[in-house]
Coordinates of C-alpha atoms in Angstrom, one line a residue:
X1 CA 155.8 169.5 46.7
X2 CA 155.1 166.7 49.3
X3 CA 155.5 167.4 53.0
X4 CA 157.2 164.7 55.0
X5 CA 156.5 165.2 58.7
X6 CA 158.9 163.6 61.2
X7 CA 157.6 164.1 64.7
X8 CA 159.2 162.7 67.9
X9 CA 162.0 160.7 66.1
X10 CA 164.9 160.9 63.7
X11 CA 163.8 158.2 61.3
X12 CA 163.8 160.8 58.4
X13 CA 166.6 159.2 56.4
X14 CA 165.1 155.7 56.3
X15 CA 161.6 157.1 55.7
X16 CA 162.8 159.3 52.8
X17 CA 164.7 156.6 51.1
X18 CA 161.7 154.3 51.3
X19 CA 159.4 156.8 49.8
X20 CA 161.8 157.5 46.9
X21 CA 161.7 153.8 46.0
X22 CA 158.0 154.2 45.2
X23 CA 157.9 157.8 44.1
X24 CA 161.4 158.6 42.7
X25 CA 160.3 161.9 41.0
X26 CA 158.5 163.4 44.1
X27 CA 159.8 166.6 45.7
X28 CA 159.9 166.1 49.5
X29 CA 160.1 168.8 52.1
X30 CA 161.1 167.4 55.5
X31 CA 159.4 169.1 58.4
X32 CA 160.4 168.2 62.0
X33 CA 158.2 168.2 65.1
X34 CA 155.5 170.4 63.6
X35 CA 151.6 170.2 63.5
X36 CA 150.1 169.1 60.2
X37 CA 149.2 171.8 57.8
X38 CA 146.9 171.7 54.7
X39 CA 148.0 169.8 51.7
X40 CA 149.4 166.4 50.8
X41 CA 151.7 164.8 53.3
X42 CA 153.4 161.7 54.7
X43 CA 153.7 161.4 58.5
X44 CA 155.8 159.4 60.8
X45 CA 155.1 160.3 64.5
X46 CA 156.3 158.6 67.6
X47 CA 155.9 159.0 71.4
X48 CA 158.4 157.0 73.5
X49 CA 158.6 156.1 77.2
X50 CA 161.2 154.0 78.9
X51 CA 159.5 150.7 78.1
X52 CA 157.2 151.4 75.1
X53 CA 156.9 153.4 71.9
X54 CA 153.7 154.5 70.1
X55 CA 154.0 154.9 66.3
X56 CA 151.6 156.6 63.9
X57 CA 152.1 156.7 60.2
X58 CA 149.8 158.4 57.7
X59 CA 149.7 159.1 53.9
X60 CA 147.4 161.8 52.8
X61 CA 147.3 162.3 49.0
X62 CA 144.6 163.7 46.8
X63 CA 143.7 160.2 45.7
X64 CA 144.7 158.2 48.7
X65 CA 144.4 158.6 52.5
X66 CA 145.4 156.0 55.1
X67 CA 146.8 155.8 58.6
X68 CA 147.9 153.2 61.1
X69 CA 148.9 153.3 64.8
X70 CA 150.8 150.7 66.7
X71 CA 152.4 150.3 70.2
X72 CA 155.6 148.4 70.8
X73 CA 157.4 147.4 73.9
X74 CA 160.6 145.6 74.8
X75 CA 164.3 146.2 74.2
X76 CA 166.0 148.3 71.5
X77 CA 162.9 150.4 71.0
X78 CA 164.6 152.8 68.6
X79 CA 165.5 150.2 66.1
X80 CA 162.3 148.3 66.5
X81 CA 160.3 151.5 66.1
X82 CA 162.1 152.6 62.9
X83 CA 161.6 149.1 61.3
X84 CA 157.9 149.1 62.2
X85 CA 157.4 152.7 60.9
X86 CA 159.0 151.7 57.6
X87 CA 156.9 148.6 57.4
X88 CA 153.6 150.5 58.0
X89 CA 154.5 153.0 55.3
X90 CA 155.7 150.3 53.0
X91 CA 152.4 148.6 53.0
X92 CA 150.5 151.8 52.3
X93 CA 152.8 152.8 49.5
X94 CA 152.3 149.4 47.8
X95 CA 148.6 149.9 48.1
X96 CA 148.8 153.4 46.7
X97 CA 151.2 152.7 43.8
X98 CA 150.4 149.1 43.0
X99 CA 154.2 148.5 42.9
X100 CA 155.9 145.8 45.1
X101 CA 159.7 146.5 45.2
X102 CA 161.8 143.3 44.7
X103 CA 164.2 144.6 47.4
X104 CA 161.3 145.2 49.8
X105 CA 162.2 147.8 52.5
X106 CA 165.9 147.4 52.1
X107 CA 167.3 150.7 50.7
X108 CA 171.0 150.7 51.6
X109 CA 173.9 150.8 49.2
X110 CA 175.3 147.4 50.3
X111 CA 172.7 144.7 50.7
X112 CA 175.4 142.2 51.6
X113 CA 176.3 144.1 54.8
X114 CA 173.0 143.1 56.4
X115 CA 173.6 139.5 55.4
X116 CA 177.1 139.4 56.8
X117 CA 175.9 141.0 60.0
X118 CA 173.2 138.4 60.4
X119 CA 175.7 135.6 59.9
X120 CA 177.4 136.5 63.1
X121 CA 174.6 134.9 65.1
X122 CA 172.5 133.0 62.5
X123 CA 172.8 130.4 59.9
X124 CA 172.6 131.3 56.2
X125 CA 169.0 129.9 56.1
X126 CA 168.0 132.1 59.0
X127 CA 169.6 135.1 57.4
X128 CA 167.7 134.5 54.2
X129 CA 164.5 134.1 56.1
X130 CA 165.1 137.4 57.9
X131 CA 165.6 139.2 54.5
X132 CA 162.4 137.7 53.2
X133 CA 160.1 137.9 56.3
X134 CA 161.3 141.1 58.0
X135 CA 162.5 143.2 55.1
X136 CA 160.1 141.7 52.5
X137 CA 163.0 141.1 50.0
X138 CA 161.9 138.8 47.2
X139 CA 163.2 135.2 47.4
X140 CA 165.1 135.8 44.1
X141 CA 167.0 138.8 45.5
X142 CA 167.5 137.2 48.9
X143 CA 169.1 134.2 47.3
X144 CA 171.2 136.5 45.1
X145 CA 172.6 138.2 48.3
X146 CA 173.4 134.8 49.7
X147 CA 175.3 133.7 46.6
X148 CA 177.3 137.0 46.4
X149 CA 178.3 136.7 50.1
X150 CA 179.4 133.1 49.6
X151 CA 181.5 134.1 46.6
X152 CA 183.1 137.0 48.4
X153 CA 184.1 135.2 51.6
X154 CA 187.5 133.8 50.4
X155 CA 188.7 137.0 48.9
X156 CA 187.6 139.0 52.0
X157 CA 189.4 136.5 54.3
X158 CA 192.6 136.8 52.1
X159 CA 192.9 140.5 52.9
X160 CA 195.5 141.1 55.6
X161 CA 195.4 143.9 58.1
X162 CA 198.6 145.5 56.7
X163 CA 197.3 145.6 53.0
X164 CA 195.7 148.4 51.1
X165 CA 194.5 149.2 47.6
X166 CA 195.1 152.3 45.4
X167 CA 192.5 154.0 43.3
X168 CA 193.6 156.6 40.7
X169 CA 190.9 158.9 39.3
X170 CA 191.1 160.1 35.7
X171 CA 187.6 161.7 35.3
X172 CA 187.8 162.6 31.6
X173 CA 185.8 161.2 28.7
X174 CA 185.5 161.8 25.0
X175 CA 182.0 163.1 25.6
X176 CA 179.6 163.0 28.5
X177 CA 176.9 160.3 28.2
X178 CA 173.3 161.4 28.7
X179 CA 172.7 159.1 31.7
X180 CA 176.0 159.9 33.5
X181 CA 175.9 160.7 37.2
X182 CA 179.6 160.3 37.8
X183 CA 182.2 163.0 38.1
X184 CA 183.5 163.0 34.5
X185 CA 184.3 165.8 32.1
X186 CA 184.7 166.2 28.4
X187 CA 188.3 165.8 27.4
X188 CA 188.0 168.7 24.9
X189 CA 186.7 171.1 27.5
X190 CA 189.6 170.4 29.9
X191 CA 192.4 169.5 27.5
X192 CA 194.6 172.4 28.7
X193 CA 194.2 171.4 32.3
X194 CA 195.2 167.7 31.9
X195 CA 199.0 168.0 31.8
X196 CA 199.0 169.9 35.2
X197 CA 196.4 167.5 36.5
X198 CA 198.6 164.4 35.7
X199 CA 201.7 166.1 37.1
X200 CA 199.9 166.8 40.4
X201 CA 198.3 163.3 40.4
X202 CA 201.8 161.8 40.2
X203 CA 202.8 164.0 43.2
X204 CA 199.8 162.8 45.2
X205 CA 200.7 159.2 44.4
X206 CA 204.2 159.8 45.7
X207 CA 202.8 161.3 48.9
X208 CA 200.5 158.3 49.4
X209 CA 203.5 156.0 48.9
X210 CA 205.5 157.8 51.6
X211 CA 202.6 157.7 54.1
X212 CA 201.8 154.0 53.5
X213 CA 205.5 153.1 53.8
X214 CA 205.6 154.9 57.2
X215 CA 202.5 153.0 58.2
X216 CA 204.1 149.7 57.0
X217 CA 201.2 149.0 54.7
X218 CA 201.6 146.8 51.6
X219 CA 199.9 147.5 48.2
X220 CA 197.5 144.7 47.2
X221 CA 195.5 146.0 44.2
X222 CA 195.5 149.0 41.9
X223 CA 192.6 150.4 40.0
X224 CA 192.8 153.3 37.5
X225 CA 189.3 154.4 36.9
X226 CA 187.4 157.2 35.2
X227 CA 185.8 158.6 33.2
X228 CA 187.7 157.0 30.4
X229 CA 191.4 156.9 31.3
X230 CA 192.3 155.9 27.7
X231 CA 191.3 159.3 26.5
X232 CA 194.8 160.3 27.7
X233 CA 197.9 159.9 25.6
X234 CA 200.0 156.7 26.1
X235 CA 202.8 159.0 27.4
X236 CA 200.6 160.3 30.2
X237 CA 199.4 156.9 31.1
X238 CA 202.9 155.5 31.1
X239 CA 204.0 158.4 33.4
X240 CA 201.3 157.4 35.9
X241 CA 202.1 153.7 35.7
X242 CA 205.8 154.4 36.1
X243 CA 205.1 156.6 39.1
X244 CA 203.2 153.8 40.8
X245 CA 205.9 151.3 40.2
X246 CA 208.7 153.7 41.2
X247 CA 207.0 154.7 44.5
X248 CA 205.5 151.5 45.9
X249 CA 206.7 148.1 46.7
X250 CA 204.6 146.2 44.2
X251 CA 205.9 142.7 45.0
X252 CA 202.5 141.8 46.6
X253 CA 200.3 143.4 44.0
X254 CA 197.9 140.7 42.8
X255 CA 195.7 142.8 40.4
X256 CA 196.1 145.9 38.4
X257 CA 192.9 147.2 36.6
X258 CA 192.7 149.9 34.0
X259 CA 189.2 151.0 33.2
X260 CA 189.9 151.3 29.5
X261 CA 186.2 152.0 29.0
X262 CA 184.8 153.3 25.7
X263 CA 185.9 151.4 22.6
X264 CA 186.2 154.6 20.6
X265 CA 189.4 155.3 22.6
X266 CA 190.8 151.7 22.1
X267 CA 192.9 151.7 19.0
X268 CA 195.3 148.8 18.4
X269 CA 198.1 151.1 19.4
X270 CA 196.5 151.9 22.7
X271 CA 195.7 148.3 23.5
X272 CA 199.2 147.2 22.5
X273 CA 200.6 149.8 24.9
X274 CA 198.4 148.6 27.7
X275 CA 199.5 145.0 27.1
X276 CA 203.1 146.2 27.5
X277 CA 202.5 147.4 31.0
X278 CA 201.9 145.5 34.3
X279 CA 198.1 145.9 33.9
X280 CA 196.4 142.6 34.4
X281 CA 192.7 143.5 33.9
X282 CA 190.9 145.9 31.6
X283 CA 187.3 147.0 30.9
X284 CA 185.8 147.5 27.5
X285 CA 182.4 149.0 28.3
X286 CA 179.6 148.4 25.9
X287 CA 176.6 149.5 28.0
X288 CA 174.5 148.2 25.1
X289 CA 175.1 146.6 21.7
X290 CA 172.0 148.3 20.3
X291 CA 173.3 151.1 18.0
X292 CA 170.1 153.1 18.4
X293 CA 170.4 153.1 22.1
X294 CA 174.1 153.9 22.0
X295 CA 173.3 156.9 19.8
X296 CA 170.5 158.1 22.1
X297 CA 172.7 158.1 25.2
X298 CA 175.6 159.9 23.5
X299 CA 178.1 157.1 22.9
X300 CA 180.4 157.7 19.9
X301 CA 180.7 154.1 19.0
X302 CA 178.6 151.1 17.7
X303 CA 178.2 147.6 19.0
X304 CA 180.5 146.5 16.2
X305 CA 183.2 148.8 17.6
X306 CA 183.0 147.0 20.9
X307 CA 183.4 143.6 19.2
X308 CA 186.4 144.9 17.2
X309 CA 188.1 146.2 20.4
X310 CA 187.5 142.7 21.9
X311 CA 189.0 141.0 18.9
X312 CA 192.1 143.2 19.0
X313 CA 192.5 142.7 22.8
X314 CA 192.2 138.9 22.5
X315 CA 194.7 138.8 19.6
X316 CA 197.2 140.8 21.8
X317 CA 196.7 138.3 24.7
X318 CA 194.3 140.0 27.2
X319 CA 192.7 137.3 29.3
X320 CA 190.7 139.3 31.9
X321 CA 188.3 141.7 30.4
X322 CA 185.2 143.3 32.0
X323 CA 182.3 144.8 30.1
X324 CA 179.5 146.9 31.7
X325 CA 175.8 146.6 30.7
X326 CA 173.1 149.0 31.8
X327 CA 169.5 148.0 32.2
X328 CA 166.8 150.6 31.9
X329 CA 168.4 152.8 29.2
X330 CA 166.0 154.9 27.1
X331 CA 164.7 153.0 24.1
X332 CA 165.9 149.6 25.3
X333 CA 163.3 146.8 25.6
X334 CA 163.8 143.6 27.5
X335 CA 164.6 141.6 24.3
X336 CA 167.2 144.1 23.1
X337 CA 168.9 144.2 26.5
X338 CA 169.1 140.4 26.8
X339 CA 170.5 140.3 23.2
X340 CA 173.3 142.7 24.4
X341 CA 174.0 140.5 27.4
X342 CA 174.2 137.4 25.1
X343 CA 176.7 139.2 22.9
X344 CA 178.9 139.9 25.9
X345 CA 178.7 136.3 26.8
X346 CA 179.6 135.2 23.3
X347 CA 182.6 137.5 23.4
X348 CA 183.7 135.4 26.4
X349 CA 184.1 138.4 28.7
X350 CA 185.6 137.2 31.9
X351 CA 183.6 139.8 33.9
X352 CA 180.2 141.2 33.0
X353 CA 178.8 143.8 35.4
X354 CA 175.1 144.4 35.0
X355 CA 174.1 147.9 36.2
X356 CA 170.8 149.5 36.8
X357 CA 170.4 152.9 35.3
X358 CA 170.9 155.6 37.9
X359 CA 170.3 159.3 37.2
X360 CA 170.4 162.6 39.0
X361 CA 166.8 163.2 38.0
X362 CA 164.7 160.1 37.3
X363 CA 161.4 161.7 36.6
X364 CA 161.5 161.2 32.8
X365 CA 161.8 157.5 33.3
X366 CA 158.5 157.3 35.1
X367 CA 156.7 159.6 32.6
X368 CA 157.9 157.4 29.6
X369 CA 154.9 155.2 30.2
X370 CA 151.5 156.0 31.5
X371 CA 151.3 152.9 33.7
X372 CA 152.9 153.7 37.0
X373 CA 155.6 151.2 37.9
X374 CA 155.8 149.7 34.4
X375 CA 159.4 151.0 33.8
X376 CA 160.4 149.6 37.1
X377 CA 159.0 146.2 36.3
X378 CA 160.6 146.1 32.9
X379 CA 164.0 147.1 34.3
X380 CA 163.7 144.4 37.0
X381 CA 162.8 141.8 34.4
X382 CA 166.0 142.8 32.5
X383 CA 168.1 142.4 35.6
X384 CA 166.5 139.1 36.7
X385 CA 166.7 137.4 33.3
X386 CA 170.2 138.7 32.6
X387 CA 171.3 137.0 35.9
X388 CA 169.7 133.8 34.9
X389 CA 171.5 133.8 31.5
X390 CA 174.8 134.6 33.1
X391 CA 174.5 131.9 35.7
X392 CA 173.6 129.3 33.1
X393 CA 176.6 130.4 31.1
X394 CA 179.0 129.6 34.0
X395 CA 179.3 133.1 35.6
X396 CA 179.1 133.6 39.4
X397 CA 177.8 136.8 41.1
X398 CA 180.7 138.0 43.2
X399 CA 179.9 141.6 44.3
X400 CA 176.9 143.9 44.5
X401 CA 175.9 147.4 45.3
X402 CA 173.3 150.0 44.6
X403 CA 173.6 153.7 43.5
X404 CA 171.5 156.6 44.7
X405 CA 168.4 157.0 42.6
X406 CA 168.8 153.8 40.7
X407 CA 165.6 152.8 38.9
X408 CA 163.3 150.9 41.2
X409 CA 166.1 150.7 43.9
X410 CA 167.5 147.9 41.8
X411 CA 171.1 146.5 42.1
X412 CA 174.3 146.5 40.2
X413 CA 175.9 143.0 40.2
X414 CA 179.4 141.9 39.1
X415 CA 179.4 138.5 37.4
X416 CA 182.6 136.6 36.7
X417 CA 184.0 133.4 35.4
X418 CA 185.4 131.3 38.3
X419 CA 188.9 132.5 39.1
X420 CA 188.4 135.8 37.4
X421 CA 186.8 138.0 40.1
X422 CA 188.0 141.5 40.7
X423 CA 189.5 141.6 44.1
X424 CA 189.5 145.4 44.3
X425 CA 185.7 145.5 43.8
X426 CA 185.2 143.2 46.8
X427 CA 187.7 145.0 49.0
X428 CA 186.2 148.4 48.2
X429 CA 182.5 147.4 48.4
X430 CA 182.7 145.3 51.6
X431 CA 185.0 147.9 53.3
X432 CA 187.4 145.2 54.5
X433 CA 190.5 147.0 53.3
X434 CA 191.8 150.6 53.3
X435 CA 191.7 152.2 49.9
X436 CA 193.8 155.3 49.2
X437 CA 192.2 157.5 46.5
X438 CA 194.2 159.8 44.3
X439 CA 192.8 162.4 41.9
X440 CA 189.7 164.5 41.6
X441 CA 186.6 163.0 43.1
X442 CA 188.6 160.2 44.7
X443 CA 187.7 159.1 48.3
X444 CA 190.2 157.6 50.7
X445 CA 188.3 155.1 52.7
X446 CA 190.1 153.9 55.8
X447 CA 189.2 150.5 57.3
X448 CA 190.4 149.0 60.6
X449 CA 189.9 145.3 60.1
X450 CA 190.2 144.6 63.9
X451 CA 187.5 147.0 65.1
X452 CA 185.5 147.4 62.0
X453 CA 185.8 151.2 62.2
X454 CA 185.5 153.1 58.9
X455 CA 186.7 156.7 58.1
X456 CA 186.6 158.6 54.9
X457 CA 188.7 161.5 53.5
X458 CA 187.5 163.3 50.4
X459 CA 189.5 164.8 47.6
X460 CA 188.2 167.9 45.8
X461 CA 185.5 166.9 43.4
X462 CA 186.4 168.7 40.2
X463 CA 189.8 168.8 38.3
X464 CA 190.2 172.6 38.6
X465 CA 189.5 172.4 42.3
X466 CA 191.9 169.5 42.6
X467 CA 194.6 171.7 41.0
X468 CA 193.9 174.9 42.9
X469 CA 193.5 173.3 46.3
X470 CA 196.1 170.6 46.0
X471 CA 198.2 171.5 49.1
X472 CA 195.0 171.6 51.3
X473 CA 194.1 168.2 49.9
X474 CA 197.5 166.7 50.6
X475 CA 197.1 167.8 54.2
X476 CA 193.9 165.7 54.4
X477 CA 196.0 162.6 53.4
X478 CA 198.2 163.3 56.5
X479 CA 195.0 163.4 58.6
X480 CA 194.1 160.0 57.1
X481 CA 197.5 158.6 58.1
X482 CA 197.1 159.9 61.6
X483 CA 193.8 158.0 61.9
X484 CA 195.5 154.8 60.9
X485 CA 198.3 155.4 63.4
X486 CA 195.8 155.7 66.2
X487 CA 194.2 152.4 65.1
X488 CA 197.7 150.7 65.0
X489 CA 198.5 151.6 68.6
X490 CA 198.3 148.5 70.8

């Protein structure tokens, strides 16, 4: 147990996130405004007056001890103090661990947010310089942010204030993967629940349609995600799709994604069914084409099964397919991962999303190798070289985000052939459009384009909670509608 002392400030979130970049397996106990006690600790202490702030940071470990004190003056002392405290600890943590994070001190979920905010008063070159000089982001990552933002701009600008997207959650899978940190459940364990779940899901979709019609909002994109939605029967999927098209005016829908997901659910019958619907984009998620890795993570398919699903999909006429790759999986070396990426390129996938492994507990990743930081460096090499391969093959990076506890604080990046980007991913990630979420674990995220205000309304997390608390959950949707009504008032 490591004690994290936060005295005289509330920088605890930024400090904790920074520490976890370097020491992801450490257990931290936050202690506020307290004298130091015996034992190992990390300290961030400030004393502030009207015109200045004194900052002290210290790391005291069994094999490392260092401290630094600095005084700042000027405007916006809170923000300047937080940035300086993080910088001081950042340098100490590099010295202690020998690891230099490619993303520097930037720990947020959306690196592009900082870049877009900087562009309000700066040129692109100045924004890149700030990322490199003030946040210590590597030139490669700073340039990646710049490219992603450039490729997002047209889609973001195309989103009208009266448009919204719909996310439908089907959190069921054939089995649970070893690395999974999403809300998904084995189909077999919840099979009896699924008919009632789908029935209520259709009811929630109808309620969202009524509310959005009252608010005079128009549906722009639809995303049915999971889990693995194709674990359901075609009859259940058809009922959901029919519900959407019966309830909403779909004349402005520009994109309809089904996260078909695992190839062991994608028979020719299932793919032919999907092709007969209005769905315009699917995912066939490999994660890896290395059979030993797939077996280790609990996937019930081989790399050849992924290729077969692609072959059937192409023969049926699908022309917009995404595949996910995960860097950092147990047993995957750099060469193996890059071979998997090359296979996805050879399959001519229109979208290839390169994820960094994210886990609820990441300690086993660090203990895989005796050299501290080696797993982080290997995973970053996978991400970096995969990006170079994709770019040289004609793909563009078009959206980016990070998950909590991703290895080395590394990123997930969506790459696409020009003209084949996923609009929903950009709208959702950049928070430029309201997204109504339906189903267990779904989040309704409200976005007021004029003011930039964001509000979130959460559904119950698990399917059994979703069913038992359905009426309470519907009431939350009405609360969401009331928020939008307030924003709409002149």
